[in-house]
Amino acid sequence: MPNRKTAVVITEHHIIHSVCLKRDVKVDCYLPDKAAAKKEVSLLLINDGQDLVTMHFQHILKGLYDRNAIQPVFCVGLHCGHDRKNEYATAKILDYMNRGAKAALHDQFVFEELLPLLRKAYPLYDFIEKSYAGFSLGGLSALDIVWNYPYEFTKVGVFSGSLWWRDKDQYAPDFDESKNRIMHRQVKEGRYSAWLKFFFEVGTQDETADRNNNGIIDAIDDTISLIEELKIKGYKDDDIAYLELQDGRHDVPTWARAFPAFLEWGWGR
């Protein structure tokens, strides 16, 4: 029996001194197999890159490459900073506690500092498309960026996304889910971009809160209702993937279970 060639996923680390964010940003680059060099590959940015370290992301990639399950993907994990709730949010609208004040600066960091560094540091790779993903509040940030810069991206992955993010306290007498959930409103008021694809993961034990007392936890309720808004906007079932993990929690092990499905959905052979 011939020896089977196995992939080697190389991880390289960078520290970017961000003028935009006024802090050092740690970035981990998970390079596809060397055979992909000088060829067209996809670029995937991932918020909360420190969670990728915890889930041993390089082993997840290696397993997929060994099975020839996915095309080459250049993955980049952005480690969060101490002011995560201000950097990972919706850039155009603050939440009801005025969080998200640095989200626009985070966007600026991505476009003006991170992407130029990647192109300069890895000239052998020609990125044919860019996608974005993230966990929890990082997932909200990824979706917000892709939605507001659709000509830059093709796909987004949202894992246990903080889609409850709102501009009014839920206990306010005039709180209205249809108006005060920020991401939902952005989709409702935004433009349809036919090429965008969306992947959502949520666990049945993501949380216990049930804001509207309909028997469905908010994490699932907010995700499903956002998908409904996307469909109203014009997106079809083929444009949207929804993964609901039984016993899935709001934690890294759950996201590690879901990530291979996301990669095969987006870049499967």
PDB file of C-alpha atoms in Angstrom:
ATOM      1  CA  MET A   1       0.000   0.000   0.000  1.00  0.00           C
ATOM      2  CA  PRO A   2       1.489   3.377  -0.974  1.00  0.00           C
ATOM      3  CA  ASN A   3       2.329   5.817   1.798  1.00  0.00           C
ATOM      4  CA  ARG A   4      -0.327   8.470   2.179  1.00  0.00           C
ATOM      5  CA  LYS A   5       0.966  12.028   2.145  1.00  0.00           C
ATOM      6  CA  THR A   6      -0.095  13.972   5.221  1.00  0.00           C
ATOM      7  CA  ALA A   7      -0.379  17.718   5.485  1.00  0.00           C
ATOM      8  CA  VAL A   8       1.781  19.894   7.691  1.00  0.00           C
ATOM      9  CA  VAL A   9       0.095  23.043   8.968  1.00  0.00           C
ATOM     10  CA  ILE A  10       2.678  25.697   9.797  1.00  0.00           C
ATOM     11  CA  THR A  11       1.772  28.353  12.349  1.00  0.00           C
ATOM     12  CA  GLU A  12       3.537  31.710  12.301  1.00  0.00           C
ATOM     13  CA  HIS A  13       3.065  34.471  14.854  1.00  0.00           C
ATOM     14  CA  HIS A  14       3.155  38.221  14.428  1.00  0.00           C
ATOM     15  CA  ILE A  15       2.848  41.165  16.776  1.00  0.00           C
ATOM     16  CA  ILE A  16       1.365  44.203  15.054  1.00  0.00           C
ATOM     17  CA  HIS A  17       1.708  47.518  16.817  1.00  0.00           C
ATOM     18  CA  SER A  18      -1.611  49.026  15.830  1.00  0.00           C
ATOM     19  CA  VAL A  19      -1.755  52.780  15.498  1.00  0.00           C
ATOM     20  CA  CYS A  20      -5.520  52.500  15.106  1.00  0.00           C
ATOM     21  CA  LEU A  21      -6.125  50.536  18.309  1.00  0.00           C
ATOM     22  CA  LYS A  22      -3.128  51.958  20.198  1.00  0.00           C
ATOM     23  CA  ARG A  23      -2.047  48.515  21.333  1.00  0.00           C
ATOM     24  CA  ASP A  24      -0.096  45.493  20.170  1.00  0.00           C
ATOM     25  CA  VAL A  25      -2.227  42.898  18.401  1.00  0.00           C
ATOM     26  CA  LYS A  26      -1.093  39.286  18.377  1.00  0.00           C
ATOM     27  CA  VAL A  27      -1.875  37.494  15.131  1.00  0.00           C
ATOM     28  CA  ASP A  28      -1.477  33.787  14.391  1.00  0.00           C
ATOM     29  CA  CYS A  29      -1.225  32.686  10.755  1.00  0.00           C
ATOM     30  CA  TYR A  30      -2.090  29.078   9.920  1.00  0.00           C
ATOM     31  CA  LEU A  31      -0.468  28.497   6.554  1.00  0.00           C
ATOM     32  CA  PRO A  32      -1.881  25.912   4.168  1.00  0.00           C
ATOM     33  CA  ASP A  33       0.342  23.181   2.793  1.00  0.00           C
ATOM     34  CA  LYS A  34       3.478  24.469   1.029  1.00  0.00           C
ATOM     35  CA  ALA A  35       2.105  23.013  -2.184  1.00  0.00           C
ATOM     36  CA  ALA A  36      -0.483  25.803  -2.122  1.00  0.00           C
ATOM     37  CA  ALA A  37       2.193  28.475  -2.289  1.00  0.00           C
ATOM     38  CA  LYS A  38       2.233  30.445  -5.526  1.00  0.00           C
ATOM     39  CA  LYS A  39      -1.355  29.313  -6.045  1.00  0.00           C
ATOM     40  CA  GLU A  40      -4.659  30.981  -5.386  1.00  0.00           C
ATOM     41  CA  VAL A  41      -5.912  30.383  -1.835  1.00  0.00           C
ATOM     42  CA  SER A  42      -8.746  31.715   0.296  1.00  0.00           C
ATOM     43  CA  LEU A  43      -8.122  34.006   3.258  1.00  0.00           C
ATOM     44  CA  LEU A  44     -10.124  33.501   6.462  1.00  0.00           C
ATOM     45  CA  LEU A  45      -9.839  36.054   9.270  1.00  0.00           C
ATOM     46  CA  ILE A  46     -10.984  34.844  12.696  1.00  0.00           C
ATOM     47  CA  ASN A  47     -11.692  37.036  15.720  1.00  0.00           C
ATOM     48  CA  ASP A  48     -10.692  35.749  19.165  1.00  0.00           C
ATOM     49  CA  GLY A  49      -7.643  33.998  17.798  1.00  0.00           C
ATOM     50  CA  GLN A  50      -6.661  33.034  21.338  1.00  0.00           C
ATOM     51  CA  ASP A  51      -9.553  30.539  21.269  1.00  0.00           C
ATOM     52  CA  LEU A  52      -7.984  28.857  18.237  1.00  0.00           C
ATOM     53  CA  VAL A  53      -4.901  28.179  20.342  1.00  0.00           C
ATOM     54  CA  THR A  54      -7.062  26.592  23.050  1.00  0.00           C
ATOM     55  CA  MET A  55      -8.822  24.313  20.555  1.00  0.00           C
ATOM     56  CA  HIS A  56      -5.528  23.284  18.870  1.00  0.00           C
ATOM     57  CA  PHE A  57      -6.747  24.680  15.596  1.00  0.00           C
ATOM     58  CA  GLN A  58      -3.737  23.447  13.645  1.00  0.00           C
ATOM     59  CA  HIS A  59      -4.803  19.856  14.384  1.00  0.00           C
ATOM     60  CA  ILE A  60      -8.331  20.576  13.130  1.00  0.00           C
ATOM     61  CA  LEU A  61      -6.887  21.899   9.873  1.00  0.00           C
ATOM     62  CA  LYS A  62      -4.450  19.026   9.541  1.00  0.00           C
ATOM     63  CA  GLY A  63      -7.231  16.475   9.922  1.00  0.00           C
ATOM     64  CA  LEU A  64      -9.222  18.117   7.143  1.00  0.00           C
ATOM     65  CA  TYR A  65      -6.226  18.418   4.833  1.00  0.00           C
ATOM     66  CA  ASP A  66      -5.230  14.806   5.478  1.00  0.00           C
ATOM     67  CA  ARG A  67      -8.700  13.730   4.326  1.00  0.00           C
ATOM     68  CA  ASN A  68      -8.477  16.108   1.363  1.00  0.00           C
ATOM     69  CA  ALA A  69     -11.756  17.505   2.674  1.00  0.00           C
ATOM     70  CA  ILE A  70     -11.075  21.200   2.068  1.00  0.00           C
ATOM     71  CA  GLN A  71      -9.284  23.434  -0.377  1.00  0.00           C
ATOM     72  CA  PRO A  72      -6.299  25.466   0.888  1.00  0.00           C
ATOM     73  CA  VAL A  73      -7.358  28.166   3.350  1.00  0.00           C
ATOM     74  CA  PHE A  74      -4.968  30.692   4.833  1.00  0.00           C
ATOM     75  CA  CYS A  75      -6.398  31.215   8.336  1.00  0.00           C
ATOM     76  CA  VAL A  76      -5.520  34.200  10.492  1.00  0.00           C
ATOM     77  CA  GLY A  77      -6.461  34.370  14.175  1.00  0.00           C
ATOM     78  CA  LEU A  78      -6.667  37.854  15.698  1.00  0.00           C
ATOM     79  CA  HIS A  79      -6.166  37.774  19.466  1.00  0.00           C
ATOM     80  CA  CYS A  80      -8.548  40.062  21.320  1.00  0.00           C
ATOM     81  CA  GLY A  81      -7.446  42.881  23.604  1.00  0.00           C
ATOM     82  CA  HIS A  82      -8.454  43.843  27.127  1.00  0.00           C
ATOM     83  CA  ASP A  83     -11.123  46.203  25.781  1.00  0.00           C
ATOM     84  CA  ARG A  84     -12.855  43.444  23.818  1.00  0.00           C
ATOM     85  CA  LYS A  85     -16.413  44.711  24.386  1.00  0.00           C
ATOM     86  CA  ASN A  86     -15.542  48.006  22.769  1.00  0.00           C
ATOM     87  CA  GLU A  87     -13.476  46.609  19.883  1.00  0.00           C
ATOM     88  CA  TYR A  88     -15.739  43.652  18.997  1.00  0.00           C
ATOM     89  CA  ALA A  89     -19.152  45.149  18.370  1.00  0.00           C
ATOM     90  CA  THR A  90     -21.182  46.964  15.749  1.00  0.00           C
ATOM     91  CA  ALA A  91     -19.123  49.798  14.342  1.00  0.00           C
ATOM     92  CA  LYS A  92     -21.900  52.179  13.343  1.00  0.00           C
ATOM     93  CA  ILE A  93     -24.176  51.848  16.387  1.00  0.00           C
ATOM     94  CA  LEU A  94     -23.274  51.692  20.088  1.00  0.00           C
ATOM     95  CA  ASP A  95     -25.214  49.359  22.330  1.00  0.00           C
ATOM     96  CA  TYR A  96     -27.447  50.624  25.147  1.00  0.00           C
ATOM     97  CA  MET A  97     -24.449  50.712  27.526  1.00  0.00           C
ATOM     98  CA  ASN A  98     -22.398  52.681  24.983  1.00  0.00           C
ATOM     99  CA  ARG A  99     -20.206  49.668  24.249  1.00  0.00           C
ATOM    100  CA  GLY A 100     -18.598  49.382  20.834  1.00  0.00           C
ATOM    101  CA  ALA A 101     -16.792  52.711  20.889  1.00  0.00           C
ATOM    102  CA  LYS A 102     -13.661  51.181  19.303  1.00  0.00           C
ATOM    103  CA  ALA A 103     -15.372  48.893  16.791  1.00  0.00           C
ATOM    104  CA  ALA A 104     -14.778  51.292  13.905  1.00  0.00           C
ATOM    105  CA  LEU A 105     -11.100  51.431  14.904  1.00  0.00           C
ATOM    106  CA  HIS A 106     -11.009  47.623  14.852  1.00  0.00           C
ATOM    107  CA  ASP A 107     -12.393  47.718  11.296  1.00  0.00           C
ATOM    108  CA  GLN A 108      -9.734  50.266  10.392  1.00  0.00           C
ATOM    109  CA  PHE A 109      -7.045  48.016  11.868  1.00  0.00           C
ATOM    110  CA  VAL A 110      -8.217  45.108   9.712  1.00  0.00           C
ATOM    111  CA  PHE A 111      -8.197  47.026   6.449  1.00  0.00           C
ATOM    112  CA  GLU A 112      -5.323  49.467   6.941  1.00  0.00           C
ATOM    113  CA  GLU A 113      -2.883  47.460   9.056  1.00  0.00           C
ATOM    114  CA  LEU A 114      -3.612  43.724   9.086  1.00  0.00           C
ATOM    115  CA  LEU A 115      -4.374  43.064   5.414  1.00  0.00           C
ATOM    116  CA  PRO A 116      -1.405  45.107   4.129  1.00  0.00           C
ATOM    117  CA  LEU A 117       0.897  43.208   6.504  1.00  0.00           C
ATOM    118  CA  LEU A 118      -0.397  39.844   5.270  1.00  0.00           C
ATOM    119  CA  ARG A 119       0.097  40.805   1.633  1.00  0.00           C
ATOM    120  CA  LYS A 120       3.616  42.016   2.356  1.00  0.00           C
ATOM    121  CA  ALA A 121       4.630  39.090   4.582  1.00  0.00           C
ATOM    122  CA  TYR A 122       3.165  36.377   2.336  1.00  0.00           C
ATOM    123  CA  PRO A 123       3.621  37.506  -1.291  1.00  0.00           C
ATOM    124  CA  LEU A 124       3.579  33.887  -2.517  1.00  0.00           C
ATOM    125  CA  TYR A 125      -0.123  33.598  -1.755  1.00  0.00           C
ATOM    126  CA  ASP A 126      -2.723  35.138  -4.021  1.00  0.00           C
ATOM    127  CA  PHE A 127      -5.914  35.539  -2.012  1.00  0.00           C
ATOM    128  CA  ILE A 128      -8.830  34.855  -4.352  1.00  0.00           C
ATOM    129  CA  GLU A 129     -11.426  35.652  -1.694  1.00  0.00           C
ATOM    130  CA  LYS A 130     -11.677  36.868   1.882  1.00  0.00           C
ATOM    131  CA  SER A 131     -14.002  35.606   4.594  1.00  0.00           C
ATOM    132  CA  TYR A 132     -14.434  36.353   8.280  1.00  0.00           C
ATOM    133  CA  ALA A 133     -15.498  34.360  11.346  1.00  0.00           C
ATOM    134  CA  GLY A 134     -15.701  34.762  15.097  1.00  0.00           C
ATOM    135  CA  PHE A 135     -17.025  33.488  18.391  1.00  0.00           C
ATOM    136  CA  SER A 136     -19.660  35.139  20.585  1.00  0.00           C
ATOM    137  CA  LEU A 137     -19.054  38.911  20.473  1.00  0.00           C
ATOM    138  CA  GLY A 138     -16.275  38.216  17.976  1.00  0.00           C
ATOM    139  CA  GLY A 139     -18.904  36.555  15.784  1.00  0.00           C
ATOM    140  CA  LEU A 140     -21.075  39.656  15.940  1.00  0.00           C
ATOM    141  CA  SER A 141     -18.049  41.733  14.948  1.00  0.00           C
ATOM    142  CA  ALA A 142     -17.262  39.432  12.009  1.00  0.00           C
ATOM    143  CA  LEU A 143     -20.844  39.629  10.756  1.00  0.00           C
ATOM    144  CA  ASP A 144     -20.943  43.398  11.197  1.00  0.00           C
ATOM    145  CA  ILE A 145     -17.753  43.811   9.164  1.00  0.00           C
ATOM    146  CA  VAL A 146     -18.836  41.498   6.346  1.00  0.00           C
ATOM    147  CA  TRP A 147     -22.284  43.056   6.169  1.00  0.00           C
ATOM    148  CA  ASN A 148     -20.924  46.603   6.013  1.00  0.00           C
ATOM    149  CA  TYR A 149     -18.050  45.791   3.624  1.00  0.00           C
ATOM    150  CA  PRO A 150     -19.688  43.251   1.310  1.00  0.00           C
ATOM    151  CA  TYR A 151     -17.387  43.961  -1.638  1.00  0.00           C
ATOM    152  CA  GLU A 152     -14.430  42.813   0.462  1.00  0.00           C
ATOM    153  CA  PHE A 153     -15.815  39.427   1.532  1.00  0.00           C
ATOM    154  CA  THR A 154     -17.670  36.341   0.348  1.00  0.00           C
ATOM    155  CA  LYS A 155     -18.549  34.392   3.513  1.00  0.00           C
ATOM    156  CA  VAL A 156     -18.970  34.814   7.265  1.00  0.00           C
ATOM    157  CA  GLY A 157     -19.038  32.300  10.109  1.00  0.00           C
ATOM    158  CA  VAL A 158     -20.837  33.216  13.332  1.00  0.00           C
ATOM    159  CA  PHE A 159     -20.383  30.866  16.288  1.00  0.00           C
ATOM    160  CA  SER A 160     -22.684  31.534  19.277  1.00  0.00           C
ATOM    161  CA  GLY A 161     -22.962  35.079  17.963  1.00  0.00           C
ATOM    162  CA  SER A 162     -23.995  37.889  20.303  1.00  0.00           C
ATOM    163  CA  LEU A 163     -26.943  38.696  18.076  1.00  0.00           C
ATOM    164  CA  TRP A 164     -28.873  40.005  21.068  1.00  0.00           C
ATOM    165  CA  TRP A 165     -26.694  43.165  20.888  1.00  0.00           C
ATOM    166  CA  ARG A 166     -29.175  45.999  21.259  1.00  0.00           C
ATOM    167  CA  ASP A 167     -29.363  49.764  21.540  1.00  0.00           C
ATOM    168  CA  LYS A 168     -32.025  49.747  24.260  1.00  0.00           C
ATOM    169  CA  ASP A 169     -32.239  47.908  27.558  1.00  0.00           C
ATOM    170  CA  GLN A 170     -34.546  44.899  27.217  1.00  0.00           C
ATOM    171  CA  TYR A 171     -36.319  45.993  30.402  1.00  0.00           C
ATOM    172  CA  ALA A 172     -37.172  49.414  29.016  1.00  0.00           C
ATOM    173  CA  PRO A 173     -40.962  49.767  28.581  1.00  0.00           C
ATOM    174  CA  ASP A 174     -40.587  50.618  24.888  1.00  0.00           C
ATOM    175  CA  PHE A 175     -38.038  47.907  24.043  1.00  0.00           C
ATOM    176  CA  ASP A 176     -38.923  46.301  20.707  1.00  0.00           C
ATOM    177  CA  GLU A 177     -36.974  43.277  19.417  1.00  0.00           C
ATOM    178  CA  SER A 178     -37.746  44.142  15.821  1.00  0.00           C
ATOM    179  CA  LYS A 179     -36.210  47.601  16.197  1.00  0.00           C
ATOM    180  CA  ASN A 180     -33.628  47.465  18.958  1.00  0.00           C
ATOM    181  CA  ARG A 181     -31.500  44.445  18.042  1.00  0.00           C
ATOM    182  CA  ILE A 182     -28.746  46.227  16.181  1.00  0.00           C
ATOM    183  CA  MET A 183     -27.617  43.541  13.736  1.00  0.00           C
ATOM    184  CA  HIS A 184     -31.183  42.639  12.820  1.00  0.00           C
ATOM    185  CA  ARG A 185     -31.933  46.267  12.045  1.00  0.00           C
ATOM    186  CA  GLN A 186     -28.792  46.626   9.946  1.00  0.00           C
ATOM    187  CA  VAL A 187     -29.855  43.664   7.824  1.00  0.00           C
ATOM    188  CA  LYS A 188     -33.384  45.012   7.524  1.00  0.00           C
ATOM    189  CA  GLU A 189     -32.177  48.442   6.455  1.00  0.00           C
ATOM    190  CA  GLY A 190     -29.133  47.296   4.445  1.00  0.00           C
ATOM    191  CA  ARG A 191     -28.557  46.245   0.861  1.00  0.00           C
ATOM    192  CA  TYR A 192     -28.707  42.776  -0.623  1.00  0.00           C
ATOM    193  CA  SER A 193     -25.324  41.484  -1.841  1.00  0.00           C
ATOM    194  CA  ALA A 194     -26.005  38.362  -3.867  1.00  0.00           C
ATOM    195  CA  TRP A 195     -22.571  36.756  -3.417  1.00  0.00           C
ATOM    196  CA  LEU A 196     -22.539  36.685   0.395  1.00  0.00           C
ATOM    197  CA  LYS A 197     -22.890  33.359   2.236  1.00  0.00           C
ATOM    198  CA  PHE A 198     -23.650  32.942   5.934  1.00  0.00           C
ATOM    199  CA  PHE A 199     -22.874  30.169   8.444  1.00  0.00           C
ATOM    200  CA  PHE A 200     -24.423  30.222  11.924  1.00  0.00           C
ATOM    201  CA  GLU A 201     -23.731  27.862  14.821  1.00  0.00           C
ATOM    202  CA  VAL A 202     -25.566  27.819  18.123  1.00  0.00           C
ATOM    203  CA  GLY A 203     -25.784  25.297  20.946  1.00  0.00           C
ATOM    204  CA  THR A 204     -28.926  24.191  22.736  1.00  0.00           C
ATOM    205  CA  GLN A 205     -27.156  24.999  26.016  1.00  0.00           C
ATOM    206  CA  ASP A 206     -25.598  28.241  24.852  1.00  0.00           C
ATOM    207  CA  GLU A 207     -27.518  29.993  27.638  1.00  0.00           C
ATOM    208  CA  THR A 208     -30.744  29.732  29.633  1.00  0.00           C
ATOM    209  CA  ALA A 209     -32.202  33.215  29.070  1.00  0.00           C
ATOM    210  CA  ASP A 210     -35.557  33.449  27.299  1.00  0.00           C
ATOM    211  CA  ARG A 211     -36.232  37.152  26.927  1.00  0.00           C
ATOM    212  CA  ASN A 212     -39.658  36.863  25.285  1.00  0.00           C
ATOM    213  CA  ASN A 213     -40.772  33.745  27.186  1.00  0.00           C
ATOM    214  CA  ASN A 214     -41.462  31.738  24.039  1.00  0.00           C
ATOM    215  CA  GLY A 215     -39.731  28.599  25.259  1.00  0.00           C
ATOM    216  CA  ILE A 216     -36.655  29.089  23.042  1.00  0.00           C
ATOM    217  CA  ILE A 217     -33.373  30.337  24.465  1.00  0.00           C
ATOM    218  CA  ASP A 218     -32.332  33.743  23.197  1.00  0.00           C
ATOM    219  CA  ALA A 219     -29.182  32.465  21.480  1.00  0.00           C
ATOM    220  CA  ILE A 220     -31.286  30.291  19.175  1.00  0.00           C
ATOM    221  CA  ASP A 221     -34.150  32.755  18.902  1.00  0.00           C
ATOM    222  CA  ASP A 222     -31.902  35.670  17.910  1.00  0.00           C
ATOM    223  CA  THR A 223     -30.033  33.550  15.362  1.00  0.00           C
ATOM    224  CA  ILE A 224     -33.162  32.155  13.719  1.00  0.00           C
ATOM    225  CA  SER A 225     -34.810  35.562  13.544  1.00  0.00           C
ATOM    226  CA  LEU A 226     -31.691  37.042  11.934  1.00  0.00           C
ATOM    227  CA  ILE A 227     -31.770  34.271   9.349  1.00  0.00           C
ATOM    228  CA  GLU A 228     -35.401  35.194   8.691  1.00  0.00           C
ATOM    229  CA  GLU A 229     -34.337  38.805   8.106  1.00  0.00           C
ATOM    230  CA  LEU A 230     -31.692  37.620   5.651  1.00  0.00           C
ATOM    231  CA  LYS A 231     -34.289  35.606   3.761  1.00  0.00           C
ATOM    232  CA  ILE A 232     -36.634  38.580   3.650  1.00  0.00           C
ATOM    233  CA  LYS A 233     -33.729  40.556   2.215  1.00  0.00           C
ATOM    234  CA  GLY A 234     -33.441  37.993  -0.593  1.00  0.00           C
ATOM    235  CA  TYR A 235     -30.988  35.313   0.538  1.00  0.00           C
ATOM    236  CA  LYS A 236     -31.939  31.723  -0.224  1.00  0.00           C
ATOM    237  CA  ASP A 237     -31.521  28.513   1.748  1.00  0.00           C
ATOM    238  CA  ASP A 238     -28.389  27.735  -0.285  1.00  0.00           C
ATOM    239  CA  ASP A 239     -26.842  30.996   0.942  1.00  0.00           C
ATOM    240  CA  ILE A 240     -27.294  30.196   4.633  1.00  0.00           C
ATOM    241  CA  ALA A 241     -26.142  27.310   6.813  1.00  0.00           C
ATOM    242  CA  TYR A 242     -27.514  26.791  10.313  1.00  0.00           C
ATOM    243  CA  LEU A 243     -25.894  24.319  12.699  1.00  0.00           C
ATOM    244  CA  GLU A 244     -27.654  23.709  16.012  1.00  0.00           C
ATOM    245  CA  LEU A 245     -25.535  21.505  18.266  1.00  0.00           C
ATOM    246  CA  GLN A 246     -27.395  19.428  20.806  1.00  0.00           C
ATOM    247  CA  ASP A 247     -25.779  19.964  24.211  1.00  0.00           C
ATOM    248  CA  GLY A 248     -23.586  22.634  22.613  1.00  0.00           C
ATOM    249  CA  ARG A 249     -22.457  25.320  25.027  1.00  0.00           C
ATOM    250  CA  HIS A 250     -21.040  28.819  24.885  1.00  0.00           C
ATOM    251  CA  ASP A 251     -17.478  27.565  25.040  1.00  0.00           C
ATOM    252  CA  VAL A 252     -14.378  26.712  23.059  1.00  0.00           C
ATOM    253  CA  PRO A 253     -14.915  22.907  22.986  1.00  0.00           C
ATOM    254  CA  THR A 254     -18.303  23.441  21.325  1.00  0.00           C
ATOM    255  CA  TRP A 255     -16.854  25.818  18.735  1.00  0.00           C
ATOM    256  CA  ALA A 256     -14.066  23.329  18.082  1.00  0.00           C
ATOM    257  CA  ARG A 257     -16.730  20.705  17.294  1.00  0.00           C
ATOM    258  CA  ALA A 258     -18.459  23.064  14.886  1.00  0.00           C
ATOM    259  CA  PHE A 259     -15.472  24.538  13.065  1.00  0.00           C
ATOM    260  CA  PRO A 260     -14.768  21.572  10.750  1.00  0.00           C
ATOM    261  CA  ALA A 261     -18.367  21.760   9.519  1.00  0.00           C
ATOM    262  CA  PHE A 262     -17.888  25.454   8.773  1.00  0.00           C
ATOM    263  CA  LEU A 263     -14.664  24.843   6.854  1.00  0.00           C
ATOM    264  CA  GLU A 264     -16.189  22.011   4.825  1.00  0.00           C
ATOM    265  CA  TRP A 265     -19.266  24.142   4.124  1.00  0.00           C
ATOM    266  CA  GLY A 266     -17.170  27.046   2.881  1.00  0.00           C
ATOM    267  CA  TRP A 267     -14.203  25.366   1.252  1.00  0.00           C
ATOM    268  CA  GLY A 268     -15.096  21.682   0.867  1.00  0.00           C
ATOM    269  CA  ARG A 269     -13.857  19.713  -2.080  1.00  0.00           C
TER     270      ARG A 269
END
